[in-house]
mmCIF file of C-alpha atoms and ligand atoms in Angstrom:
data_model
loop_
_atom_site.group_PDB
_atom_site.id
_atom_site.type_symbol
_atom_site.label_atom_id
_atom_site.label_comp_id
_atom_site.label_asym_id
_atom_site.label_seq_id
_atom_site.Cartn_x
_atom_site.Cartn_y
_atom_site.Cartn_z
ATOM 1 C CA UNK A 30 -7.270 28.466 -11.864
ATOM 2 C CA UNK A 31 -4.930 29.520 -9.050
ATOM 3 C CA UNK A 32 -4.195 27.816 -5.739
ATOM 4 C CA UNK A 33 -5.577 30.014 -2.958
ATOM 5 C CA UNK A 34 -5.239 27.865 0.153
ATOM 6 C CA UNK A 35 -3.691 24.575 1.319
ATOM 7 C CA UNK A 36 -4.983 22.906 4.468
ATOM 8 C CA UNK A 37 -3.475 19.940 6.240
ATOM 9 C CA UNK A 38 -6.085 17.958 8.171
ATOM 10 C CA UNK A 39 -5.010 15.452 10.836
ATOM 11 C CA UNK A 40 -7.725 13.168 12.163
ATOM 12 C CA UNK A 41 -7.977 9.854 14.043
ATOM 13 C CA UNK A 42 -11.248 8.043 13.273
ATOM 14 C CA UNK A 43 -9.912 4.738 14.711
ATOM 15 C CA UNK A 44 -6.428 5.468 13.301
ATOM 16 C CA UNK A 45 -4.452 8.534 12.257
ATOM 17 C CA UNK A 46 -4.822 10.015 8.793
ATOM 18 C CA UNK A 47 -3.273 13.120 7.247
ATOM 19 C CA UNK A 48 -5.167 14.734 4.365
ATOM 20 C CA UNK A 49 -4.231 17.731 2.274
ATOM 21 C CA UNK A 50 -6.946 19.954 0.829
ATOM 22 C CA UNK A 51 -6.061 22.391 -1.970
ATOM 23 C CA UNK A 52 -8.514 25.211 -2.670
ATOM 24 C CA UNK A 53 -8.608 27.336 -5.834
ATOM 25 C CA UNK A 54 -10.018 30.671 -6.947
ATOM 26 C CA UNK A 55 -12.485 28.762 -9.159
ATOM 27 C CA UNK A 56 -14.151 27.325 -6.062
ATOM 28 C CA UNK A 57 -12.960 23.814 -6.958
ATOM 29 C CA UNK A 58 -10.945 21.941 -4.352
ATOM 30 C CA UNK A 59 -9.037 18.660 -4.401
ATOM 31 C CA UNK A 60 -7.811 16.335 -1.668
ATOM 32 C CA UNK A 61 -4.841 13.999 -1.318
ATOM 33 C CA UNK A 62 -3.772 11.385 1.258
ATOM 34 C CA UNK A 63 -0.554 12.174 3.171
ATOM 35 C CA UNK A 64 -0.603 9.387 5.768
ATOM 36 C CA UNK A 65 2.719 7.775 6.752
ATOM 37 C CA UNK A 66 2.011 5.222 9.462
ATOM 38 C CA UNK A 67 3.740 6.092 12.755
ATOM 39 C CA UNK A 68 5.276 9.289 11.315
ATOM 40 C CA UNK A 69 2.105 11.229 10.494
ATOM 41 C CA UNK A 70 3.008 14.579 12.051
ATOM 42 C CA UNK A 71 6.302 14.840 10.160
ATOM 43 C CA UNK A 72 4.436 14.817 6.860
ATOM 44 C CA UNK A 73 1.814 17.248 8.204
ATOM 45 C CA UNK A 74 4.581 19.675 9.144
ATOM 46 C CA UNK A 75 6.375 19.184 5.815
ATOM 47 C CA UNK A 76 3.160 20.109 4.007
ATOM 48 C CA UNK A 77 2.038 22.945 6.228
ATOM 49 C CA UNK A 78 5.349 24.538 7.153
ATOM 50 C CA UNK A 79 7.372 23.952 3.999
ATOM 51 C CA UNK A 80 5.255 23.215 0.931
ATOM 52 C CA UNK A 81 2.077 25.270 1.412
ATOM 53 C CA UNK A 82 3.728 28.724 1.374
ATOM 54 C CA UNK A 83 5.500 27.963 -1.925
ATOM 55 C CA UNK A 84 2.358 26.980 -3.846
ATOM 56 C CA UNK A 85 -0.096 29.768 -3.014
ATOM 57 C CA UNK A 86 -0.870 31.696 -6.212
ATOM 58 C CA UNK A 87 0.504 28.962 -8.496
ATOM 59 C CA UNK A 88 -1.515 27.602 -11.439
ATOM 60 C CA UNK A 89 -3.329 24.465 -10.161
ATOM 61 C CA UNK A 90 -3.362 22.812 -13.578
ATOM 62 C CA UNK A 91 0.438 22.601 -13.897
ATOM 63 C CA UNK A 92 0.677 19.255 -12.154
ATOM 64 C CA UNK A 93 3.914 17.959 -13.701
ATOM 65 C CA UNK A 94 5.707 21.261 -13.192
ATOM 66 C CA UNK A 95 4.616 21.440 -9.534
ATOM 67 C CA UNK A 96 5.754 17.835 -9.034
ATOM 68 C CA UNK A 97 9.210 18.600 -10.452
ATOM 69 C CA UNK A 98 9.369 21.845 -8.477
ATOM 70 C CA UNK A 99 8.716 19.998 -5.209
ATOM 71 C CA UNK A 100 11.023 17.053 -6.056
ATOM 72 C CA UNK A 101 13.986 18.889 -7.595
ATOM 73 C CA UNK A 102 13.423 22.295 -6.089
ATOM 74 C CA UNK A 103 13.861 21.305 -2.453
ATOM 75 C CA UNK A 104 17.412 19.943 -3.028
ATOM 76 C CA UNK A 105 16.784 16.967 -0.665
ATOM 77 C CA UNK A 106 15.365 14.384 -3.020
ATOM 78 C CA UNK A 107 13.307 11.312 -2.142
ATOM 79 C CA UNK A 108 12.673 9.890 1.342
ATOM 80 C CA UNK A 109 9.354 8.660 2.716
ATOM 81 C CA UNK A 110 8.314 11.957 4.349
ATOM 82 C CA UNK A 111 9.098 14.120 1.309
ATOM 83 C CA UNK A 112 7.576 11.731 -1.214
ATOM 84 C CA UNK A 113 4.394 11.254 0.830
ATOM 85 C CA UNK A 114 3.951 15.027 1.004
ATOM 86 C CA UNK A 115 4.537 15.367 -2.756
ATOM 87 C CA UNK A 116 2.079 12.509 -3.354
ATOM 88 C CA UNK A 117 -0.647 14.300 -1.401
ATOM 89 C CA UNK A 118 -0.236 17.522 -3.395
ATOM 90 C CA UNK A 119 -0.111 15.609 -6.678
ATOM 91 C CA UNK A 120 -3.262 13.603 -5.853
ATOM 92 C CA UNK A 121 -5.159 16.745 -4.850
ATOM 93 C CA UNK A 122 -4.132 18.493 -8.092
ATOM 94 C CA UNK A 123 -5.298 15.539 -10.224
ATOM 95 C CA UNK A 124 -8.574 15.608 -8.278
ATOM 96 C CA UNK A 125 -8.963 19.309 -9.126
ATOM 97 C CA UNK A 126 -8.100 18.795 -12.809
ATOM 98 C CA UNK A 127 -10.603 15.962 -13.180
ATOM 99 C CA UNK A 128 -13.328 17.906 -11.346
ATOM 100 C CA UNK A 129 -12.678 20.916 -13.589
ATOM 101 C CA UNK A 130 -13.006 18.632 -16.640
ATOM 102 C CA UNK A 131 -16.157 17.140 -15.074
ATOM 103 C CA UNK A 132 -14.695 13.643 -15.574
ATOM 104 C CA UNK A 133 -13.791 10.711 -13.348
ATOM 105 C CA UNK A 134 -10.005 10.710 -12.970
ATOM 106 C CA UNK A 135 -9.478 7.481 -14.945
ATOM 107 C CA UNK A 136 -10.650 9.307 -18.083
ATOM 108 C CA UNK A 137 -7.729 11.730 -17.803
ATOM 109 C CA UNK A 138 -5.327 8.819 -17.270
ATOM 110 C CA UNK A 139 -6.238 7.232 -20.603
ATOM 111 C CA UNK A 140 -9.688 5.822 -19.915
ATOM 112 C CA UNK A 141 -10.747 2.401 -18.678
ATOM 113 C CA UNK A 142 -8.568 -0.611 -19.443
ATOM 114 C CA UNK A 143 -10.859 -2.823 -17.328
ATOM 115 C CA UNK A 144 -14.317 -2.769 -15.814
ATOM 116 C CA UNK A 145 -13.374 -3.687 -12.247
ATOM 117 C CA UNK A 146 -10.271 -3.846 -10.053
ATOM 118 C CA UNK A 147 -9.568 -7.281 -8.555
ATOM 119 C CA UNK A 148 -8.725 -6.916 -4.869
ATOM 120 C CA UNK A 149 -7.280 -9.203 -2.222
ATOM 121 C CA UNK A 150 -8.286 -9.262 1.435
ATOM 122 C CA UNK A 151 -6.369 -10.308 4.555
ATOM 123 C CA UNK A 152 -7.233 -13.607 6.225
ATOM 124 C CA UNK A 153 -5.225 -13.968 9.394
ATOM 125 C CA UNK A 154 -5.509 -16.380 12.300
ATOM 126 C CA UNK A 155 -3.637 -17.270 15.473
ATOM 127 C CA UNK A 156 -3.253 -20.800 14.111
ATOM 128 C CA UNK A 157 -3.895 -22.670 10.857
ATOM 129 C CA UNK A 158 -7.479 -23.644 11.753
ATOM 130 C CA UNK A 159 -8.380 -20.027 12.459
ATOM 131 C CA UNK A 160 -6.798 -18.865 9.186
ATOM 132 C CA UNK A 161 -8.822 -21.505 7.312
ATOM 133 C CA UNK A 162 -12.029 -20.063 8.837
ATOM 134 C CA UNK A 163 -11.000 -16.551 7.836
ATOM 135 C CA UNK A 164 -10.239 -17.591 4.247
ATOM 136 C CA UNK A 165 -13.714 -19.177 4.100
ATOM 137 C CA UNK A 166 -15.267 -15.853 5.202
ATOM 138 C CA UNK A 167 -13.456 -13.929 2.452
ATOM 139 C CA UNK A 168 -14.542 -16.520 -0.123
ATOM 140 C CA UNK A 169 -18.134 -16.053 1.015
ATOM 141 C CA UNK A 170 -17.808 -12.299 0.553
ATOM 142 C CA UNK A 171 -16.844 -12.953 -3.063
ATOM 143 C CA UNK A 172 -13.101 -12.337 -2.930
ATOM 144 C CA UNK A 173 -11.140 -13.905 -5.808
ATOM 145 C CA UNK A 174 -7.798 -13.331 -4.099
ATOM 146 C CA UNK A 175 -6.947 -13.781 -0.412
ATOM 147 C CA UNK A 176 -3.765 -13.169 1.561
ATOM 148 C CA UNK A 177 -3.268 -15.822 4.264
ATOM 149 C CA UNK A 178 -1.160 -15.293 7.415
ATOM 150 C CA UNK A 179 -0.937 -17.384 10.536
ATOM 151 C CA UNK A 180 0.618 -17.272 14.004
ATOM 152 C CA UNK A 181 3.801 -19.317 14.413
ATOM 153 C CA UNK A 182 3.941 -21.960 17.193
ATOM 154 C CA UNK A 183 6.515 -20.898 19.770
ATOM 155 C CA UNK A 184 6.232 -17.161 19.004
ATOM 156 C CA UNK A 185 3.888 -15.162 21.209
ATOM 157 C CA UNK A 186 2.901 -12.668 18.509
ATOM 158 C CA UNK A 187 3.446 -12.305 14.778
ATOM 159 C CA UNK A 188 3.277 -9.120 12.722
ATOM 160 C CA UNK A 189 0.234 -9.084 10.451
ATOM 161 C CA UNK A 190 -1.702 -11.519 12.659
ATOM 162 C CA UNK A 191 -4.168 -9.828 14.956
ATOM 163 C CA UNK A 192 -7.249 -10.420 17.101
ATOM 164 C CA UNK A 193 -9.179 -7.929 14.972
ATOM 165 C CA UNK A 194 -10.137 -9.472 11.681
ATOM 166 C CA UNK A 195 -11.676 -7.188 9.052
ATOM 167 C CA UNK A 196 -9.806 -3.998 9.905
ATOM 168 C CA UNK A 197 -6.711 -4.733 11.953
ATOM 169 C CA UNK A 198 -4.215 -1.959 12.472
ATOM 170 C CA UNK A 199 -0.549 -2.845 12.982
ATOM 171 C CA UNK A 200 0.296 0.456 14.737
ATOM 172 C CA UNK A 201 -0.501 0.637 18.441
ATOM 173 C CA UNK A 202 0.765 1.832 21.777
ATOM 174 C CA UNK A 203 2.059 5.071 23.087
ATOM 175 C CA UNK A 204 5.497 3.545 22.534
ATOM 176 C CA UNK A 205 6.408 0.822 20.016
ATOM 177 C CA UNK A 206 5.371 -2.745 20.878
ATOM 178 C CA UNK A 207 8.249 -5.235 20.619
ATOM 179 C CA UNK A 208 7.659 -8.558 18.829
ATOM 180 C CA UNK A 209 9.963 -11.580 18.795
ATOM 181 C CA UNK A 210 10.755 -13.305 15.519
ATOM 182 C CA UNK A 211 12.321 -16.639 14.570
ATOM 183 C CA UNK A 212 12.852 -17.398 10.903
ATOM 184 C CA UNK A 213 13.520 -21.097 11.493
ATOM 185 C CA UNK A 214 10.157 -21.538 13.243
ATOM 186 C CA UNK A 215 8.422 -19.658 10.430
ATOM 187 C CA UNK A 216 10.069 -21.580 7.586
ATOM 188 C CA UNK A 217 8.917 -24.921 8.931
ATOM 189 C CA UNK A 218 5.373 -23.786 9.596
ATOM 190 C CA UNK A 219 4.262 -21.755 6.586
ATOM 191 C CA UNK A 220 4.088 -24.624 3.993
ATOM 192 C CA UNK A 221 1.671 -26.434 6.349
ATOM 193 C CA UNK A 222 -0.709 -23.465 6.138
ATOM 194 C CA UNK A 223 -0.839 -23.536 2.338
ATOM 195 C CA UNK A 224 -1.020 -27.316 2.206
ATOM 196 C CA UNK A 225 -4.148 -27.148 4.380
ATOM 197 C CA UNK A 226 -5.642 -24.238 2.406
ATOM 198 C CA UNK A 227 -5.217 -25.933 -0.998
ATOM 199 C CA UNK A 228 -6.586 -29.141 0.425
ATOM 200 C CA UNK A 229 -9.662 -27.355 1.714
ATOM 201 C CA UNK A 230 -10.330 -24.755 -1.015
ATOM 202 C CA UNK A 231 -8.685 -26.204 -4.130
ATOM 203 C CA UNK A 232 -6.737 -24.167 -6.672
ATOM 204 C CA UNK A 233 -9.501 -21.864 -7.953
ATOM 205 C CA UNK A 234 -8.880 -19.070 -5.467
ATOM 206 C CA UNK A 235 -5.758 -16.883 -5.659
ATOM 207 C CA UNK A 236 -3.713 -17.212 -2.464
ATOM 208 C CA UNK A 237 -1.060 -14.693 -1.428
ATOM 209 C CA UNK A 238 1.395 -14.528 1.450
ATOM 210 C CA UNK A 239 3.444 -11.734 3.059
ATOM 211 C CA UNK A 240 6.799 -12.373 4.780
ATOM 212 C CA UNK A 241 7.022 -8.724 5.958
ATOM 213 C CA UNK A 242 10.698 -8.283 5.036
ATOM 214 C CA UNK A 243 11.904 -10.830 7.591
ATOM 215 C CA UNK A 244 14.052 -13.150 5.454
ATOM 216 C CA UNK A 245 17.570 -13.305 4.043
ATOM 217 C CA UNK A 246 17.844 -14.000 0.288
ATOM 218 C CA UNK A 247 18.728 -17.648 0.971
ATOM 219 C CA UNK A 248 15.764 -18.062 3.334
ATOM 220 C CA UNK A 249 13.466 -16.356 0.844
ATOM 221 C CA UNK A 250 14.605 -18.712 -1.899
ATOM 222 C CA UNK A 251 13.854 -21.633 0.382
ATOM 223 C CA UNK A 252 10.363 -20.377 1.317
ATOM 224 C CA UNK A 253 9.561 -19.663 -2.343
ATOM 225 C CA UNK A 254 10.635 -23.183 -3.306
ATOM 226 C CA UNK A 255 8.701 -24.833 -0.500
ATOM 227 C CA UNK A 256 5.520 -22.978 -1.543
ATOM 228 C CA UNK A 257 5.762 -23.873 -5.256
ATOM 229 C CA UNK A 258 3.343 -26.844 -5.050
ATOM 230 C CA UNK A 259 0.615 -24.486 -3.736
ATOM 231 C CA UNK A 260 0.813 -22.149 -6.724
ATOM 232 C CA UNK A 261 0.702 -18.803 -4.906
ATOM 233 C CA UNK A 262 -0.424 -15.640 -6.691
ATOM 234 C CA UNK A 263 2.592 -14.058 -5.005
ATOM 235 C CA UNK A 264 5.040 -14.141 -2.125
ATOM 236 C CA UNK A 265 5.365 -10.591 -0.775
ATOM 237 C CA UNK A 266 8.192 -8.703 0.928
ATOM 238 C CA UNK A 267 10.718 -11.490 1.442
ATOM 239 C CA UNK A 268 13.845 -9.353 1.887
ATOM 240 C CA UNK A 269 13.690 -5.570 2.364
ATOM 241 C CA UNK A 270 15.215 -4.906 -1.094
ATOM 242 C CA UNK A 271 17.363 -2.001 0.032
ATOM 243 C CA UNK A 272 19.913 -4.142 -1.748
ATOM 244 C CA UNK A 273 18.051 -4.754 -4.983
ATOM 245 C CA UNK A 274 20.647 -7.274 -6.218
ATOM 246 C CA UNK A 275 19.610 -9.627 -3.419
ATOM 247 C CA UNK A 276 16.551 -10.581 -5.456
ATOM 248 C CA UNK A 277 18.766 -12.267 -8.091
ATOM 249 C CA UNK A 278 19.477 -15.085 -5.682
ATOM 250 C CA UNK A 279 15.781 -15.580 -4.840
ATOM 251 C CA UNK A 280 14.814 -15.406 -8.492
ATOM 252 C CA UNK A 281 17.300 -18.089 -9.535
ATOM 253 C CA UNK A 282 15.898 -20.591 -7.074
ATOM 254 C CA UNK A 283 12.131 -20.310 -7.257
ATOM 255 C CA UNK A 284 9.266 -19.832 -9.708
ATOM 256 C CA UNK A 285 6.941 -18.547 -6.955
ATOM 257 C CA UNK A 286 5.930 -15.039 -8.149
ATOM 258 C CA UNK A 287 7.602 -12.274 -6.130
ATOM 259 C CA UNK A 288 6.067 -8.979 -5.021
ATOM 260 C CA UNK A 289 7.700 -6.077 -3.187
ATOM 261 C CA UNK A 290 7.489 -2.309 -2.885
ATOM 262 C CA UNK A 291 5.086 -1.071 -0.200
ATOM 263 C CA UNK A 292 7.900 0.905 1.465
ATOM 264 C CA UNK A 293 9.426 2.191 -1.792
ATOM 265 C CA UNK A 294 9.001 5.864 -2.523
ATOM 266 C CA UNK A 295 10.512 6.290 -5.976
ATOM 267 C CA UNK A 296 11.522 4.578 -9.193
ATOM 268 C CA UNK A 297 15.086 4.516 -7.866
ATOM 269 C CA UNK A 298 14.055 1.974 -5.210
ATOM 270 C CA UNK A 299 12.991 -0.523 -7.857
ATOM 271 C CA UNK A 300 14.814 0.334 -11.082
ATOM 272 C CA UNK A 301 17.063 -2.739 -10.995
ATOM 273 C CA UNK A 302 14.304 -5.012 -9.662
ATOM 274 C CA UNK A 303 12.154 -4.081 -12.627
ATOM 275 C CA UNK A 304 14.647 -3.837 -15.468
ATOM 276 C CA UNK A 305 16.317 -7.128 -14.576
ATOM 277 C CA UNK A 306 12.935 -8.830 -14.225
ATOM 278 C CA UNK A 307 13.685 -9.800 -10.603
ATOM 279 C CA UNK A 308 10.086 -9.342 -9.440
ATOM 280 C CA UNK A 309 6.624 -10.004 -10.844
ATOM 281 C CA UNK A 310 4.590 -7.340 -9.013
ATOM 282 C CA UNK A 311 5.513 -3.836 -7.893
ATOM 283 C CA UNK A 312 3.538 -2.939 -4.742
ATOM 284 C CA UNK A 313 4.114 0.799 -4.494
ATOM 285 C CA UNK A 314 1.060 2.973 -4.164
ATOM 286 C CA UNK A 315 -0.134 6.511 -4.709
ATOM 287 C CA UNK A 316 0.450 7.927 -1.208
ATOM 288 C CA UNK A 317 4.005 6.673 -0.629
ATOM 289 C CA UNK A 318 5.407 6.786 -4.162
ATOM 290 C CA UNK A 319 4.992 10.388 -5.225
ATOM 291 C CA UNK A 320 1.332 10.396 -6.200
ATOM 292 C CA UNK A 321 -0.463 9.574 -9.441
ATOM 293 C CA UNK A 322 2.187 11.277 -11.600
ATOM 294 C CA UNK A 323 5.177 9.307 -10.330
ATOM 295 C CA UNK A 324 3.437 5.963 -9.749
ATOM 296 C CA UNK A 325 2.094 6.019 -13.328
ATOM 297 C CA UNK A 326 5.689 6.342 -14.542
ATOM 298 C CA UNK A 327 6.782 3.414 -12.361
ATOM 299 C CA UNK A 328 3.944 1.255 -13.704
ATOM 300 C CA UNK A 329 4.707 2.170 -17.317
ATOM 301 C CA UNK A 330 8.376 1.277 -16.796
ATOM 302 C CA UNK A 331 7.255 -1.983 -15.160
ATOM 303 C CA UNK A 332 5.016 -2.787 -18.141
ATOM 304 C CA UNK A 333 8.086 -2.875 -20.401
ATOM 305 C CA UNK A 334 9.605 -5.603 -18.220
ATOM 306 C CA UNK A 335 6.619 -7.932 -17.668
ATOM 307 C CA UNK A 336 6.053 -6.595 -14.165
ATOM 308 C CA UNK A 337 2.483 -5.875 -13.063
ATOM 309 C CA UNK A 338 1.043 -3.598 -10.373
ATOM 310 C CA UNK A 339 -0.080 -4.824 -6.959
ATOM 311 C CA UNK A 340 -0.587 -1.657 -4.949
ATOM 312 C CA UNK A 341 -0.449 -1.585 -1.169
ATOM 313 C CA UNK A 342 -3.890 -0.911 0.327
ATOM 314 C CA UNK A 343 -3.767 -1.462 4.082
ATOM 315 C CA UNK A 344 -6.035 0.414 6.527
ATOM 316 C CA UNK A 345 -3.319 3.003 7.181
ATOM 317 C CA UNK A 346 -3.616 4.225 3.577
ATOM 318 C CA UNK A 347 -6.701 6.431 3.715
ATOM 319 C CA UNK A 348 -9.813 6.081 1.531
ATOM 320 C CA UNK A 349 -8.415 9.066 -0.403
ATOM 321 C CA UNK A 350 -5.405 6.978 -1.450
ATOM 322 C CA UNK A 351 -7.686 4.030 -2.211
ATOM 323 C CA UNK A 352 -9.918 6.147 -4.450
ATOM 324 C CA UNK A 353 -6.954 7.576 -6.357
ATOM 325 C CA UNK A 354 -5.294 4.143 -6.652
ATOM 326 C CA UNK A 355 -8.493 2.639 -8.101
ATOM 327 C CA UNK A 356 -8.569 5.207 -10.899
ATOM 328 C CA UNK A 357 -4.957 4.424 -11.783
ATOM 329 C CA UNK A 358 -5.581 0.649 -11.487
ATOM 330 C CA UNK A 359 -8.529 1.059 -13.867
ATOM 331 C CA UNK A 360 -6.502 2.959 -16.462
ATOM 332 C CA UNK A 361 -3.157 1.112 -16.662
ATOM 333 C CA UNK A 362 -2.932 -2.029 -18.792
ATOM 334 C CA UNK A 363 -0.407 -3.955 -16.661
ATOM 335 C CA UNK A 364 -2.579 -4.021 -13.534
ATOM 336 C CA UNK A 365 -2.166 -7.139 -11.366
ATOM 337 C CA UNK A 366 -4.170 -6.867 -8.162
ATOM 338 C CA UNK A 367 -5.019 -4.232 -5.533
ATOM 339 C CA UNK A 368 -4.762 -4.847 -1.776
ATOM 340 C CA UNK A 369 -7.982 -3.921 0.043
ATOM 341 C CA UNK A 370 -8.017 -4.266 3.809
ATOM 342 C CA UNK A 371 -11.180 -2.180 4.260
ATOM 343 C CA UNK A 372 -11.586 0.705 6.693
ATOM 344 C CA UNK A 373 -13.669 0.949 9.839
ATOM 345 C CA UNK A 374 -17.121 2.533 9.721
ATOM 346 C CA UNK A 375 -15.798 5.586 11.546
ATOM 347 C CA UNK A 376 -13.075 6.069 8.914
ATOM 348 C CA UNK A 377 -15.553 5.629 6.060
ATOM 349 C CA UNK A 378 -17.851 8.263 7.607
ATOM 350 C CA UNK A 379 -15.056 10.836 7.683
ATOM 351 C CA UNK A 380 -14.140 10.025 4.060
ATOM 352 C CA UNK A 381 -17.348 9.642 1.978
ATOM 353 C CA UNK A 382 -16.396 7.885 -1.266
ATOM 354 C CA UNK A 383 -17.740 6.809 -4.632
ATOM 355 C CA UNK A 384 -15.919 3.470 -4.835
ATOM 356 C CA UNK A 385 -17.854 0.280 -4.222
ATOM 357 C CA UNK A 386 -17.046 -3.405 -3.660
ATOM 358 C CA UNK A 387 -18.854 -6.191 -5.473
ATOM 359 C CA UNK A 388 -17.969 -9.830 -5.891
ATOM 360 C CA UNK A 389 -14.212 -9.498 -5.358
ATOM 361 C CA UNK A 390 -13.824 -6.308 -7.384
ATOM 362 C CA UNK A 391 -13.668 -2.624 -6.487
ATOM 363 C CA UNK A 392 -15.150 -0.017 -8.815
ATOM 364 C CA UNK A 393 -13.931 3.609 -8.679
ATOM 365 C CA UNK A 394 -17.330 5.117 -9.537
ATOM 366 C CA UNK A 395 -18.020 7.909 -12.021
ATOM 367 C CA UNK A 396 -17.970 10.970 -9.762
ATOM 368 C CA UNK A 397 -15.765 13.736 -11.228
ATOM 369 C CA UNK A 398 -12.280 13.648 -9.652
ATOM 370 C CA UNK A 399 -11.101 10.633 -7.670
ATOM 371 C CA UNK A 400 -14.467 10.398 -5.946
ATOM 372 C CA UNK A 401 -13.354 10.692 -2.308
ATOM 373 C CA UNK A 402 -14.130 13.616 0.000
ATOM 374 C CA UNK A 403 -13.443 14.553 3.618
ATOM 375 C CA UNK A 404 -16.062 15.633 6.166
ATOM 376 C CA UNK A 405 -13.965 18.253 7.951
ATOM 377 C CA UNK A 406 -16.430 18.812 10.804
ATOM 378 C CA UNK A 407 -16.506 15.132 11.622
ATOM 379 C CA UNK A 408 -12.715 14.866 11.194
ATOM 380 C CA UNK A 409 -12.277 17.609 13.809
ATOM 381 C CA UNK A 410 -13.956 15.376 16.401
ATOM 382 C CA UNK A 411 -11.098 12.867 16.318
ATOM 383 C CA UNK A 412 -7.780 14.397 17.421
ATOM 384 C CA UNK A 413 -4.417 12.737 16.662
ATOM 385 C CA UNK A 414 -3.410 9.852 18.940
ATOM 386 C CA UNK A 415 0.233 8.822 19.054
ATOM 387 C CA UNK A 416 0.814 5.295 17.693
ATOM 388 C CA UNK A 417 3.794 3.354 16.380
ATOM 389 C CA UNK A 418 4.393 0.345 14.180
ATOM 390 C CA UNK A 419 5.899 -2.517 16.223
ATOM 391 C CA UNK A 420 9.625 -3.234 16.458
ATOM 392 C CA UNK A 421 10.996 -6.714 15.788
ATOM 393 C CA UNK A 422 13.694 -8.475 17.760
ATOM 394 C CA UNK A 423 15.188 -11.953 17.409
ATOM 395 C CA UNK A 424 14.910 -14.502 20.221
ATOM 396 C CA UNK A 425 18.306 -13.440 21.637
ATOM 397 C CA UNK A 426 17.025 -9.874 22.042
ATOM 398 C CA UNK A 427 18.929 -8.362 19.108
ATOM 399 C CA UNK A 428 17.461 -6.222 16.355
ATOM 400 C CA UNK A 429 17.297 -7.669 12.858
ATOM 401 C CA UNK A 430 20.616 -7.386 11.097
ATOM 402 C CA UNK A 431 19.311 -7.429 7.520
HETATM 403 O O1 EZ4 B 524 2.597 -3.596 7.181
HETATM 404 O O2 EZ4 B 524 0.389 -1.021 6.092
HETATM 405 O O3 EZ4 B 524 0.686 -5.684 2.831
HETATM 406 N N1 EZ4 B 524 0.373 -5.003 3.756
HETATM 407 C C1 EZ4 B 524 1.129 -4.788 4.804
HETATM 408 C C2 EZ4 B 524 0.645 -3.766 5.816
HETATM 409 C C3 EZ4 B 524 1.786 -2.891 6.303
HETATM 410 C C4 EZ4 B 524 1.255 -1.653 6.981
HETATM 411 C C5 EZ4 B 524 2.386 -0.721 7.390
HETATM 412 O O4 EZ4 B 524 1.888 0.495 7.808
HETATM 413 O O5 EZ4 B 524 2.189 -5.364 4.920
HETATM 414 O O6 EZ4 B 524 -0.024 -4.376 6.856
HETATM 415 CO CO1 CO B 525 3.037 -6.172 3.056
#
């Protein structure tokens, strides 16, 4: 089965998505997500201008060899743009292989290790009372795990807290929005949120929290310690982890479980974090960490070091990524939790999918492949719209220095 054509489809059904479609001479096609929030067109060009010409005529079943060819063969290894493009090709090739075998993808990855994939949703409010209401809504929908974020008194806006509830999108504006951040205001406020939530909902629901890479190691240690009485499922993205050693300091001071990795794109971003047992959950996902092939290797390495998966699953990762991630989540044995922010109706219409939500769990479905498709005609109705993730400054106007 030879690759005959590679299309790169850019569409904006409420937000931008890049999708790669690989066609073969057997009439079977596969699709992969290539969306990199705020940098979408770079990946589209990488795929269309650089990768596509090199793969026409190649054997579609040689997934590992194509992965190594794209990773090692281009000389310039790693990087978010490159790895997202490789991920899209890899996902599409796994989709093709599973369709050709007439099996849902999880069967090719070793079969089911679990029946359903526990997901967490985002409850965010402008203040604590509003966040409490949002958590209640997620509980009603059946969620077993809920991420809680709240606005900080004295700061006019906070990343991850939005007016839109079910489907908020952090990217906006024709130019980047600028937010103001104060760690001292945050540190004093966040324990109050979890104190209120545990008081109201008890300890039977998993609660998570995301610090969006805004802390120093010392501040992270302090936040982790202050949240210990509330028994969080995890504290996410404390420090950026470009300096992996920084997590040693956090680890020594708190037993709050630590999660990081949504911006990582390869095993080399988390090798030390995992092998030294500095984190509890690795949050990388299919689209940004080299596809099914590479992420499976990361998760298997993590399994040896008591680290579980907790894949990123915000609205800017397309339903194609979600479908693929659910098959991997279903197959691996060290699965932890899967983020699920849901997509808008418009997005779901462009990407018909087999996965379903019930009672706090997602199910990948049994359609051959990863079970997600793209309606190209509908996609063509929504042209790309420029959008950026916001920039953060401190109260004195300076950029973050960590
Ligand atoms: O900031 O997906 O855990 N989820 C998150 C997300 C990310 C966005 C970045 O594009 O932190 O909201
Ligand atoms: Co996050």
